[in-house]
Amino acid sequence: MFHKGAFRLAGLYLLVMMAVSLFFSVIIYRLSVQEIDQGLRGPDQTSIINRLPTVESRGQLHDAFELHYQRAKSRIMDSLIITNLVILAGGGALCYYLARRTLMPIEEAREAQNRFTADASHELRTPITAIRTVNEVTLMNPRLTLKQAKIQLRSNVEELEKLTRLTDGLLTLANFENTEITFHNLSVDSLVRKAANRLASKAAARRITIEHSVPKGLKVAGDETSLVEALVILLDNAVKYSLKNGKITISVSRRQKQLKIDVTDRGIGIKPEEIGHIFERFYRADSARSKQQIDGYGLGLAIAKNIAKLHRGYISVKSKAGQGSTFSLVLPLAPA
Ligand code: ADP
């Protein structure tokens, strides 16, 4: 598919290249022939010929001029044909190379899209299959009691809640991939407070404290809802992957025209070989997967990364397995 497309595009490029080359070749040929014609058959030559004493010598000189004229014409024609053949061969290779380069990002995007669709279908299918199987087994039980049916329904609702979280995550990811944001000047202190408030009860349930100290007056340009969302994702992870009774700190620092919001936890940390993957969609580190109580679909950091990108910023991470992690959201400062 990719090679076929590359060949077609290369053919098109080559066609345009050859059309331009042939066009200029015709012009060059015509102008050159015109010049030679004037040089060998013009009035000067006629007067030179006419000055000769005999008809025979005149005829000989005329033939000599004519011979030169014909030879020069065919030499120009040969050179132009060779030039065009070289352009055809060299240009063909060049066009194929350029066509591949043009199509490569499209191909990569298509592959990423296919991978994403396959991953999303897999994640959706697993809980759906589980719900269906358990419901079928329950329905086959002829002595099903009301109590058992209620237990079953409760478990169904839990699974459906997970599915809702997954579809919400997918929608959020899609939203932040193809969108434009309107920039407003926002107080960093207020953004951090709003995010911390959203996580307060979840953190309290695990006896985790969230500390934040933000210098007043710092402003960032961006969209409030999405920036709070990005901070919530980082804080949610910090809570999820912290040990009970842990402490999370949010600190903000300024360097030149950038602002850095650090979310630091002293939780399970990330192994060096996994750090490069955690921003990929659906990626979950082994430690997160194996511990069944830590739920998630591996979409959070992909969403946060997209939000940072929309704000012309980025997210970086420093982590040590078993010691904790610091995720830094770096954003451009609002213009004064
Ligand atoms: P989720 O948390 O839903 O699995 P994310 O995209 O937010 O998905 O994170 C991807 C993976 O990165 C997680 O599964 C986890 O392995 C790792 N991770 C993210 N944040 C932290 C953290 N603060 N501490 C340890 N591991 C983390």
Short mmCIF file of C-alpha atoms and ligand atoms in Angstrom, two decimals:
data_model
loop_
_atom_site.label_atom_id
_atom_site.label_comp_id
_atom_site.label_asym_id
_atom_site.label_seq_id
_atom_site.Cartn_x
_atom_site.Cartn_y
_atom_site.Cartn_z
CA MET A 1 0.00 0.00 0.00
CA PHE A 2 2.73 2.44 1.09
CA HIS A 3 5.06 1.41 -1.78
CA LYS A 4 2.24 1.64 -4.31
CA GLY A 5 1.39 5.14 -3.10
CA ALA A 6 5.06 6.16 -3.14
CA PHE A 7 5.42 4.91 -6.75
CA ARG A 8 2.32 6.79 -7.86
CA LEU A 9 3.43 10.01 -6.23
CA ALA A 10 6.96 9.59 -7.62
CA GLY A 11 5.41 9.09 -11.09
CA LEU A 12 3.48 12.30 -10.68
CA TYR A 13 6.56 14.24 -9.54
CA LEU A 14 8.54 12.79 -12.47
CA LEU A 15 5.82 13.73 -14.92
CA VAL A 16 5.90 17.34 -13.74
CA MET A 17 9.71 17.37 -13.77
CA MET A 18 9.88 15.94 -17.31
CA ALA A 19 7.19 18.32 -18.57
CA VAL A 20 9.23 21.30 -17.30
CA SER A 21 12.48 19.85 -18.65
CA LEU A 22 10.99 19.16 -22.12
CA PHE A 23 9.39 22.59 -22.24
CA PHE A 24 12.73 24.30 -21.60
CA SER A 25 14.53 21.90 -23.94
CA VAL A 26 12.23 22.92 -26.81
CA ILE A 27 12.80 26.60 -26.04
CA ILE A 28 16.59 26.12 -25.80
CA TYR A 29 16.58 24.17 -29.07
CA ARG A 30 14.58 26.78 -30.93
CA LEU A 31 16.66 29.72 -29.67
CA SER A 32 19.93 27.94 -30.40
CA VAL A 33 18.86 26.94 -33.89
CA GLN A 34 17.73 30.51 -34.54
CA GLU A 35 21.15 31.82 -33.43
CA ILE A 36 23.03 29.33 -35.61
CA ASP A 37 20.71 30.06 -38.50
CA GLN A 38 21.57 33.74 -38.25
CA GLY A 39 25.27 32.94 -37.82
CA LEU A 40 25.58 30.60 -40.79
CA ARG A 41 22.80 31.66 -43.14
CA GLY A 42 22.42 35.38 -42.41
CA PRO A 43 23.10 38.38 -44.70
CA ASP A 44 26.80 38.47 -43.63
CA GLN A 45 27.33 34.95 -44.89
CA THR A 46 25.41 35.65 -48.09
CA SER A 47 27.60 38.68 -48.81
CA ILE A 48 30.75 36.61 -48.06
CA ILE A 49 29.51 33.95 -50.49
CA ASN A 50 28.58 36.51 -53.12
CA ARG A 51 32.06 38.06 -52.94
CA LEU A 52 33.59 34.85 -54.23
CA PRO A 53 34.51 35.02 -57.94
CA THR A 54 33.09 31.76 -59.30
CA VAL A 55 29.72 30.08 -59.04
CA GLU A 56 31.48 26.85 -58.11
CA SER A 57 33.40 28.35 -55.17
CA ARG A 58 30.21 30.08 -54.05
CA GLY A 59 28.40 26.76 -54.14
CA GLN A 60 31.19 25.08 -52.13
CA LEU A 61 31.15 27.73 -49.39
CA HIS A 62 27.37 27.62 -49.24
CA ASP A 63 27.49 23.83 -48.82
CA ALA A 64 30.18 24.17 -46.12
CA PHE A 65 27.98 26.65 -44.19
CA GLU A 66 24.96 24.37 -44.64
CA LEU A 67 26.94 21.35 -43.38
CA HIS A 68 28.03 23.28 -40.26
CA TYR A 69 24.45 24.37 -39.74
CA GLN A 70 23.06 20.83 -39.93
CA ARG A 71 25.84 19.42 -37.68
CA ALA A 72 25.36 22.12 -35.05
CA LYS A 73 21.61 21.47 -35.08
CA SER A 74 22.02 17.73 -34.56
CA ARG A 75 24.69 18.27 -31.83
CA ILE A 76 22.27 20.48 -29.88
CA MET A 77 19.50 17.93 -30.38
CA ASP A 78 21.77 15.09 -29.13
CA SER A 79 22.87 17.08 -26.06
CA LEU A 80 19.27 17.92 -25.17
CA ILE A 81 18.17 14.28 -25.58
CA ILE A 82 21.04 13.07 -23.35
CA THR A 83 20.29 15.75 -20.77
CA ASN A 84 16.63 14.73 -20.68
CA LEU A 85 17.52 11.03 -20.38
CA VAL A 86 19.84 11.83 -17.44
CA ILE A 87 17.07 13.90 -15.83
CA LEU A 88 14.63 11.01 -16.40
CA ALA A 89 16.95 8.44 -14.72
CA GLY A 90 18.32 10.63 -11.91
CA GLY A 91 14.99 12.40 -11.43
CA GLY A 92 13.17 9.07 -11.15
CA ALA A 93 15.32 8.02 -8.21
CA LEU A 94 15.10 11.48 -6.64
CA CYS A 95 11.31 11.59 -7.09
CA TYR A 96 10.90 8.18 -5.44
CA TYR A 97 13.03 9.33 -2.50
CA LEU A 98 11.01 12.55 -2.17
CA ALA A 99 7.69 10.70 -2.50
CA ARG A 100 8.72 8.32 0.32
CA ARG A 101 9.70 11.27 2.50
CA THR A 102 6.37 12.99 1.79
CA LEU A 103 4.33 9.90 2.58
CA MET A 104 6.33 8.73 5.61
CA PRO A 105 4.57 10.96 8.22
CA ILE A 106 1.17 9.98 6.76
CA GLU A 107 2.14 6.30 6.95
CA GLU A 108 3.36 6.70 10.53
CA ALA A 109 0.13 8.46 11.50
CA ARG A 110 -1.89 5.69 9.85
CA GLU A 111 0.06 3.00 11.69
CA ALA A 112 -0.36 4.84 15.01
CA GLN A 113 -4.10 5.15 14.30
CA ASN A 114 -4.37 1.40 13.57
CA ARG A 115 -2.45 0.55 16.74
CA PHE A 116 -4.68 2.88 18.73
CA THR A 117 -7.89 1.38 17.30
CA ALA A 118 -6.62 -2.15 18.04
CA ASP A 119 -5.61 -1.21 21.62
CA ALA A 120 -8.89 0.62 22.25
CA SER A 121 -10.95 -2.29 20.90
CA HIS A 122 -9.00 -4.69 23.08
CA GLU A 123 -9.50 -2.59 26.22
CA LEU A 124 -13.22 -2.25 25.46
CA ARG A 125 -13.73 -5.88 24.61
CA THR A 126 -12.21 -7.28 27.83
CA PRO A 127 -14.77 -5.84 30.29
CA ILE A 128 -17.65 -6.35 27.83
CA THR A 129 -16.78 -10.04 27.49
CA ALA A 130 -16.47 -10.36 31.27
CA ILE A 131 -19.90 -8.78 31.84
CA ARG A 132 -21.52 -10.98 29.19
CA THR A 133 -20.00 -14.22 30.44
CA VAL A 134 -20.89 -13.64 34.08
CA ASN A 135 -24.45 -12.58 33.14
CA GLU A 136 -24.94 -15.68 30.97
CA VAL A 137 -23.73 -17.94 33.77
CA THR A 138 -26.03 -16.19 36.25
CA LEU A 139 -29.01 -16.51 33.90
CA MET A 140 -28.41 -20.23 33.56
CA ASN A 141 -28.75 -20.70 37.30
CA PRO A 142 -32.36 -22.00 37.80
CA ARG A 143 -32.24 -21.29 41.55
CA LEU A 144 -31.07 -17.71 41.27
CA THR A 145 -32.07 -15.77 44.39
CA LEU A 146 -32.83 -12.07 44.57
CA LYS A 147 -29.74 -11.59 46.73
CA GLN A 148 -27.48 -13.26 44.15
CA ALA A 149 -29.09 -11.23 41.35
CA LYS A 150 -28.39 -8.02 43.27
CA ILE A 151 -24.75 -8.98 43.79
CA GLN A 152 -24.51 -9.62 40.09
CA LEU A 153 -26.12 -6.31 39.18
CA ARG A 154 -23.75 -4.45 41.53
CA SER A 155 -20.74 -6.06 39.88
CA ASN A 156 -22.20 -5.14 36.47
CA VAL A 157 -22.50 -1.51 37.54
CA GLU A 158 -18.86 -1.51 38.69
CA GLU A 159 -17.68 -2.90 35.37
CA LEU A 160 -19.83 -0.38 33.52
CA GLU A 161 -18.32 2.43 35.59
CA LYS A 162 -14.88 1.29 34.47
CA LEU A 163 -16.09 1.23 30.88
CA THR A 164 -17.44 4.76 31.26
CA ARG A 165 -14.05 5.91 32.60
CA LEU A 166 -12.35 4.30 29.61
CA THR A 167 -14.68 5.86 27.03
CA ASP A 168 -14.40 9.23 28.81
CA GLY A 169 -10.61 8.91 28.63
CA LEU A 170 -10.77 8.07 24.93
CA LEU A 171 -13.02 11.04 24.24
CA THR A 172 -10.80 13.40 26.22
CA LEU A 173 -7.75 12.13 24.36
CA ALA A 174 -9.49 12.65 21.00
CA ASN A 175 -10.61 16.14 22.08
CA PHE A 176 -7.13 17.25 23.00
CA GLU A 177 -5.64 15.84 19.83
CA ASN A 178 -7.59 17.85 17.29
CA THR A 179 -8.43 21.08 18.96
CA GLU A 180 -7.39 24.66 19.20
CA ILE A 181 -7.42 26.48 22.49
CA THR A 182 -8.14 30.06 23.37
CA PHE A 183 -5.39 31.54 25.51
CA HIS A 184 -6.29 33.49 28.65
CA ASN A 185 -3.98 34.83 31.34
CA LEU A 186 -4.47 32.47 34.27
CA SER A 187 -3.24 32.58 37.84
CA VAL A 188 -0.99 29.57 38.47
CA ASP A 189 -1.90 29.57 42.15
CA SER A 190 -5.59 29.21 41.30
CA LEU A 191 -4.90 26.40 38.79
CA VAL A 192 -2.91 24.44 41.37
CA ARG A 193 -5.54 24.97 44.08
CA LYS A 194 -8.37 23.82 41.79
CA ALA A 195 -6.46 20.66 40.82
CA ALA A 196 -5.48 19.91 44.42
CA ASN A 197 -9.10 20.35 45.56
CA ARG A 198 -10.29 17.83 42.98
CA LEU A 199 -7.93 15.23 44.44
CA ALA A 200 -8.45 16.13 48.11
CA SER A 201 -10.93 13.38 49.02
CA LYS A 202 -9.11 10.67 47.06
CA ALA A 203 -5.85 11.62 48.79
CA ALA A 204 -7.52 11.80 52.20
CA ALA A 205 -8.95 8.32 51.72
CA ARG A 206 -5.38 7.03 51.47
CA ARG A 207 -4.12 9.41 54.18
CA ILE A 208 -1.93 11.19 51.67
CA THR A 209 -1.21 14.87 52.13
CA ILE A 210 -0.87 17.28 49.22
CA GLU A 211 1.30 20.34 49.91
CA HIS A 212 1.55 23.26 47.55
CA SER A 213 3.36 26.55 47.68
CA VAL A 214 2.92 28.81 44.68
CA PRO A 215 4.37 32.32 44.48
CA LYS A 216 1.51 34.79 44.10
CA GLY A 217 1.11 36.77 40.91
CA LEU A 218 2.55 34.17 38.53
CA LYS A 219 0.47 33.96 35.37
CA VAL A 220 0.42 31.49 32.54
CA ALA A 221 -1.32 31.79 29.16
CA GLY A 222 -3.72 28.96 28.44
CA ASP A 223 -7.07 27.28 28.74
CA GLU A 224 -8.12 26.84 32.35
CA THR A 225 -10.14 23.62 32.02
CA SER A 226 -7.43 21.76 30.16
CA LEU A 227 -4.56 22.96 32.37
CA VAL A 228 -6.46 21.93 35.51
CA GLU A 229 -7.14 18.59 33.79
CA ALA A 230 -3.41 18.08 33.12
CA LEU A 231 -2.53 18.87 36.74
CA VAL A 232 -5.32 16.57 37.97
CA ILE A 233 -3.85 13.73 35.88
CA LEU A 234 -0.37 14.25 37.37
CA LEU A 235 -1.79 14.54 40.90
CA ASP A 236 -4.11 11.56 40.42
CA ASN A 237 -1.11 9.44 39.40
CA ALA A 238 0.92 10.77 42.33
CA VAL A 239 -1.90 9.68 44.66
CA LYS A 240 -2.43 6.33 42.92
CA TYR A 241 1.23 5.38 42.88
CA SER A 242 2.08 6.70 46.37
CA LEU A 243 2.17 4.50 49.41
CA LYS A 244 -0.46 5.09 52.08
CA ASN A 245 0.33 7.99 54.45
CA GLY A 246 2.56 9.48 51.77
CA LYS A 247 3.22 13.11 50.93
CA ILE A 248 2.88 14.87 47.59
CA THR A 249 4.35 18.29 46.97
CA ILE A 250 3.52 20.74 44.22
CA SER A 251 6.12 23.44 43.71
CA VAL A 252 6.33 26.12 41.07
CA SER A 253 9.46 27.78 39.77
CA ARG A 254 10.21 30.28 37.06
CA ARG A 255 13.06 30.17 34.60
CA GLN A 256 13.33 32.96 32.05
CA LYS A 257 10.14 32.85 29.98
CA GLN A 258 9.02 29.49 31.30
CA LEU A 259 7.16 28.23 34.26
CA LYS A 260 7.71 24.80 35.81
CA ILE A 261 5.11 23.06 37.93
CA ASP A 262 6.63 20.06 39.73
CA VAL A 263 4.43 17.32 41.17
CA THR A 264 6.58 15.15 43.42
CA ASP A 265 5.61 11.92 45.13
CA ARG A 266 7.54 9.42 47.19
CA GLY A 267 5.71 6.45 45.76
CA ILE A 268 6.63 3.33 43.80
CA GLY A 269 8.64 5.20 41.14
CA ILE A 270 9.27 4.07 37.56
CA LYS A 271 12.02 1.82 36.23
CA PRO A 272 14.44 3.55 33.79
CA GLU A 273 13.48 1.20 30.91
CA GLU A 274 9.79 2.11 31.35
CA ILE A 275 10.18 5.88 31.52
CA GLY A 276 10.43 6.20 27.73
CA HIS A 277 7.04 4.55 27.27
CA ILE A 278 4.78 6.01 29.95
CA PHE A 279 3.49 8.81 27.69
CA GLU A 280 2.33 6.30 25.06
CA ARG A 281 -1.40 5.64 24.86
CA PHE A 282 -2.47 2.54 26.81
CA TYR A 283 1.02 1.95 28.22
CA ARG A 284 1.06 0.87 31.86
CA ALA A 285 4.25 -0.04 33.67
CA ASP A 286 4.46 -3.59 35.03
CA SER A 287 4.26 -2.37 38.62
CA ALA A 288 0.99 -0.56 37.83
CA ARG A 289 -0.50 -3.52 35.94
CA SER A 290 0.47 -6.19 38.40
CA LYS A 291 -1.05 -4.40 41.36
CA GLN A 292 -4.68 -4.95 40.61
CA GLN A 293 -5.87 -2.27 43.02
CA ILE A 294 -4.25 0.50 40.97
CA ASP A 295 -6.74 1.02 38.23
CA GLY A 296 -6.24 2.97 35.05
CA TYR A 297 -5.98 2.50 31.31
CA GLY A 298 -2.69 4.15 30.51
CA LEU A 299 -4.37 7.17 28.89
CA GLY A 300 -3.75 9.87 31.52
CA LEU A 301 -0.20 10.86 30.64
CA ALA A 302 -0.96 10.75 26.89
CA ILE A 303 -3.77 13.27 27.52
CA ALA A 304 -1.56 15.44 29.78
CA LYS A 305 1.19 15.43 27.15
CA ASN A 306 -1.27 16.60 24.48
CA ILE A 307 -2.52 19.38 26.74
CA ALA A 308 1.06 20.56 27.40
CA LYS A 309 1.75 20.48 23.65
CA LEU A 310 -1.37 22.55 22.90
CA HIS A 311 0.05 25.16 25.30
CA ARG A 312 3.45 25.04 23.56
CA GLY A 313 4.89 23.36 26.61
CA TYR A 314 5.93 19.84 27.60
CA ILE A 315 6.03 17.36 30.46
CA SER A 316 9.24 15.81 31.74
CA VAL A 317 9.78 13.19 34.41
CA LYS A 318 12.48 12.18 36.87
CA SER A 319 11.94 9.00 38.77
CA LYS A 320 13.67 6.29 40.78
CA ALA A 321 12.03 2.91 41.23
CA GLY A 322 11.02 2.48 44.84
CA GLN A 323 11.77 6.10 45.75
CA GLY A 324 9.28 8.27 43.90
CA SER A 325 8.79 10.51 40.90
CA THR A 326 8.67 14.14 39.91
CA PHE A 327 6.56 15.08 36.90
CA SER A 328 7.21 18.62 35.62
CA LEU A 329 4.73 20.53 33.53
CA VAL A 330 6.65 23.26 31.72
CA LEU A 331 4.63 26.10 30.17
CA PRO A 332 5.45 29.47 28.62
CA LEU A 333 4.77 32.37 30.99
CA ALA A 334 1.95 34.74 30.07
CA PRO A 335 3.20 37.89 28.33
CA ALA A 336 3.40 40.77 30.85
P1 ADP B 1 -2.68 5.06 34.24
O1 ADP B 1 -2.24 5.74 35.49
O2 ADP B 1 -4.13 5.15 34.02
O3 ADP B 1 -2.15 3.68 34.12
P2 ADP B 1 -1.09 7.05 32.84
O4 ADP B 1 -0.99 7.32 31.39
O5 ADP B 1 -1.50 8.18 33.71
O6 ADP B 1 -2.06 5.83 32.98
O7 ADP B 1 0.31 6.52 33.33
C1 ADP B 1 1.00 5.54 32.57
C2 ADP B 1 1.88 4.71 33.47
O8 ADP B 1 2.96 5.52 33.98
C3 ADP B 1 1.18 4.17 34.69
O9 ADP B 1 0.51 2.98 34.42
C4 ADP B 1 2.33 3.98 35.67
O10 ADP B 1 2.96 2.76 35.40
C5 ADP B 1 3.30 5.10 35.30
N1 ADP B 1 3.16 6.26 36.20
C6 ADP B 1 2.54 7.42 35.93
N2 ADP B 1 2.65 8.28 36.97
C7 ADP B 1 3.37 7.65 37.91
C8 ADP B 1 3.82 7.98 39.23
N3 ADP B 1 3.57 9.19 39.78
N4 ADP B 1 4.55 7.06 39.90
C9 ADP B 1 4.82 5.85 39.36
N5 ADP B 1 4.42 5.46 38.14
C10 ADP B 1 3.70 6.34 37.42
#
